[in-house]
């Protein structure tokens, strides 16, 4: 049994709003093997985004352990987490989160430059070509469509050849056709390059592209579906939502 | 490159470095000038300086006659010395056309003519008593007689010779009789300095640039006042600059949280974020510092002229370009900008990557632990500085402590502001019941930190306007208290064209003199024990060589009734005095009171400042004096002081309030621009444009109210400390005066600026956008 790429042990995340204590994650334990495509689903408020943030080192759990590519995240300080993220994690948000004053090329090169490395133009062109935007290097986000912006964000996440690519609802703001393009791109990365991808989604069709689906409800991991079809996923989700 | 956010900081640094460069240039130019009458003096020797708390420029202790002669003989023997002249001077004024010549207030022995290289143009030097050498410009020929006014009164002298310069000389024997004490020995020629120092045996040797120490004490005092004014301006400017940059940077970081979070999510470490903020600040500081230094140098001559006109610098003041103020200005720019942005840079570094995702602007904890610590520390420091003013006797220290205390309180109030915002907002907006009021209240409460940052410049402006005006008012009244007590009679005899009243004009008036006690010079007064209007303890001064001491000095010297003390008078001779009375300082005219005859015996230049006349005295005008009504006298003295004080106040308030106003406008402009999404949401929720503008105006008013309240509290605390200090120093009952007119003007100015900076742009933006557009 190979060591998993991402390992979550007894993960808890609580936070206070005023006088209430909200439990976003309640003792989640799961291993994600390398080279797989995992989808995380659940009703709103189930903690799926929080799980992603903790696994990627963007947020700190209240208790529990996260091991990513052999590194225990909980032992790192802010600077250590940032450096780790720069080198081994790619993150794609729902709202593309590109810096509007920079071109697509500059946005993609930014993480590497923040790490102190110069990105040579050939690398940039290759990254853009990978997502099918080879001729858009000099365009600013405002000149790109939603799908194109999302693809630039994916290219940025990939330029550092991360160990894991995390995506939080990457197709949430895209229309059907563009969604399919983006999902095909992600699937291709797993199949051809062995990229490990963890994706949060509420869309069963998107989840069906994944190798396994994790179902969360009320911060707890309640089910796991392997290579399921979109219909069976949708049925299972409906059942979960009905009982919530 | 210069976005709206950075413009405010740029302008702040620009004006800050301009003021710093300007004040430092003026300070560097304010060098003491050797008076003309010592033009030929190469080296001057005098006793080491004495100190006195309330007057930073006392005269040095005089040598007695014999000691001075011996020292002069020793100095004359040093190789290279052409002449070693003990300089003797005493009060004397020639009377030309019935009026004393105002430009001449002292006569010197003829030997001192060498020190000025004054040569006779007619006649011969003065040799015997009542012979004098005059200036030929006064139109009195050789051989004629002239009236000369001395401390004992007018007398006829004969003119033995004439010189070109406007100076008065008498014979050396007359000078030795009237001014036995020698304060300075001047050397001409090319004296060997090492030899001089050896021969002087501990006395101060002035040479070259340090000969400026010979300038008249009055000029030195004026320059000192100018120094205080300029340093206060520089300090206030630097403080206001750092403060404005800090609050602007804090607001900028707060408003760009999402962008910073995005940078963090993309891979910027906290350190990189912090360095970006400080690097930007340093660049702005460098550019603005350069521009500001140039501006300051250009404006320096203008301000210099204002200072001379106002009497804050002597007439000999001339502005020149010096290197170190320029360097200081260039350095100050980036330094001030980086210093101001440090706290904001730290906050920016703490922004987490998930901030990029947050939509709502909800602050979880407006007051962090470190902010509480900073706020309480600075407030405590401000109070301590206020208390420290009561313990210092030095006048300039008092001013420094008061100003530093005010600054500390302003910082403390700003740090603690977010904690005070909920209380103040609830209190202020309690009567506002409608929907707009609710929106205003809730948004101010939810954004306590933002409200505090926006209110910070108002806090600064109101605090300093109130503090400066109140301080000036309080200290004016504290020092006026003494004068008001002194002039109780219906009319007063005051000097007219003379520095004081002599024996002929006012034979019973108290004489002012200086006594030297070890290393301290103490102002003393010689009173006529027979005068019934004097305080009780002074009746005992009929016996010779007696003194009445104030309680504080008696405690300091550890002496009591019937003890003896040794003092030196102006003639340089140590004299033993017996204490015949100890009284509280409020009752006595000075800390040491001796008999009038004792003073006259030892000091031929002692004069009286004024003599209150009993009611019903006919108006007789002796030479050099006139009778005025008490009111007129007080007004005359006050008018001059008031003018000085007014200019001083205006300069300081101008600097601090100017900054504050600038910052208020900039901050409100920035803050309102960033709240545009909230206001659009209001429109979408159904508010009319007018209601939105009302909300904008209301929020600005709330911000000004919060800032004004906190600033007022800080200022009043600082004023209390300053009043206590003045009370301890002057011994008068000093009340804390709050300058309500100034406060009202400061608050109204801030309110007008805030409303203009927020409502006008909001109005422009509202008329451009329609709600439906924002939905896309």
mmCIF file with all atom_site columns, C-alpha atoms in Angstrom, chain A residues 25 46 54 69 72 95 107 112 115 123 132 138 146 156 161 168 175 182 207 212 215:
data_model
loop_
_atom_site.group_PDB
_atom_site.id
_atom_site.type_symbol
_atom_site.label_atom_id
_atom_site.label_alt_id
_atom_site.label_comp_id
_atom_site.label_asym_id
_atom_site.label_entity_id
_atom_site.label_seq_id
_atom_site.pdbx_PDB_ins_code
_atom_site.Cartn_x
_atom_site.Cartn_y
_atom_site.Cartn_z
_atom_site.occupancy
_atom_site.B_iso_or_equiv
_atom_site.pdbx_formal_charge
_atom_site.auth_seq_id
_atom_site.auth_comp_id
_atom_site.auth_asym_id
_atom_site.auth_atom_id
_atom_site.pdbx_PDB_model_num
ATOM 1  C CA . UNK A 1 25  ? -15.395 19.760 10.670  1.00 0.00 ? 25  UNK A CA 1
ATOM 2  C CA . UNK A 1 46  ? -21.324 20.612 5.428   1.00 0.00 ? 46  UNK A CA 1
ATOM 3  C CA . UNK A 1 54  ? -7.317  22.737 5.874   1.00 0.00 ? 54  UNK A CA 1
ATOM 4  C CA . UNK A 1 69  ? 3.228   14.789 0.493   1.00 0.00 ? 69  UNK A CA 1
ATOM 5  C CA . UNK A 1 72  ? 2.917   17.517 8.582   1.00 0.00 ? 72  UNK A CA 1
ATOM 6  C CA . UNK A 1 95  ? -14.175 33.157 -8.217  1.00 0.00 ? 95  UNK A CA 1
ATOM 7  C CA . UNK A 1 107 ? -0.708  36.094 -13.121 1.00 0.00 ? 107 UNK A CA 1
ATOM 8  C CA . UNK A 1 112 ? 7.103   31.484 -8.950  1.00 0.00 ? 112 UNK A CA 1
ATOM 9  C CA . UNK A 1 115 ? 9.275   32.315 -4.514  1.00 0.00 ? 115 UNK A CA 1
ATOM 10 C CA . UNK A 1 123 ? 7.597   27.657 -19.385 1.00 0.00 ? 123 UNK A CA 1
ATOM 11 C CA . UNK A 1 132 ? -5.521  25.834 -24.403 1.00 0.00 ? 132 UNK A CA 1
ATOM 12 C CA . UNK A 1 138 ? -0.904  39.324 -22.751 1.00 0.00 ? 138 UNK A CA 1
ATOM 13 C CA . UNK A 1 146 ? -15.267 33.294 -17.303 1.00 0.00 ? 146 UNK A CA 1
ATOM 14 C CA . UNK A 1 156 ? -1.261  29.307 -12.446 1.00 0.00 ? 156 UNK A CA 1
ATOM 15 C CA . UNK A 1 161 ? 4.092   21.359 -10.706 1.00 0.00 ? 161 UNK A CA 1
ATOM 16 C CA . UNK A 1 168 ? -13.074 24.734 -4.816  1.00 0.00 ? 168 UNK A CA 1
ATOM 17 C CA . UNK A 1 175 ? -21.952 27.484 -18.205 1.00 0.00 ? 175 UNK A CA 1
ATOM 18 C CA . UNK A 1 182 ? -12.573 22.482 -17.646 1.00 0.00 ? 182 UNK A CA 1
ATOM 19 C CA . UNK A 1 207 ? -18.392 14.606 -9.385  1.00 0.00 ? 207 UNK A CA 1
ATOM 20 C CA . UNK A 1 212 ? -14.022 8.665  -5.814  1.00 0.00 ? 212 UNK A CA 1
ATOM 21 C CA . UNK A 1 215 ? -19.822 12.829 1.039   1.00 0.00 ? 215 UNK A CA 1
#
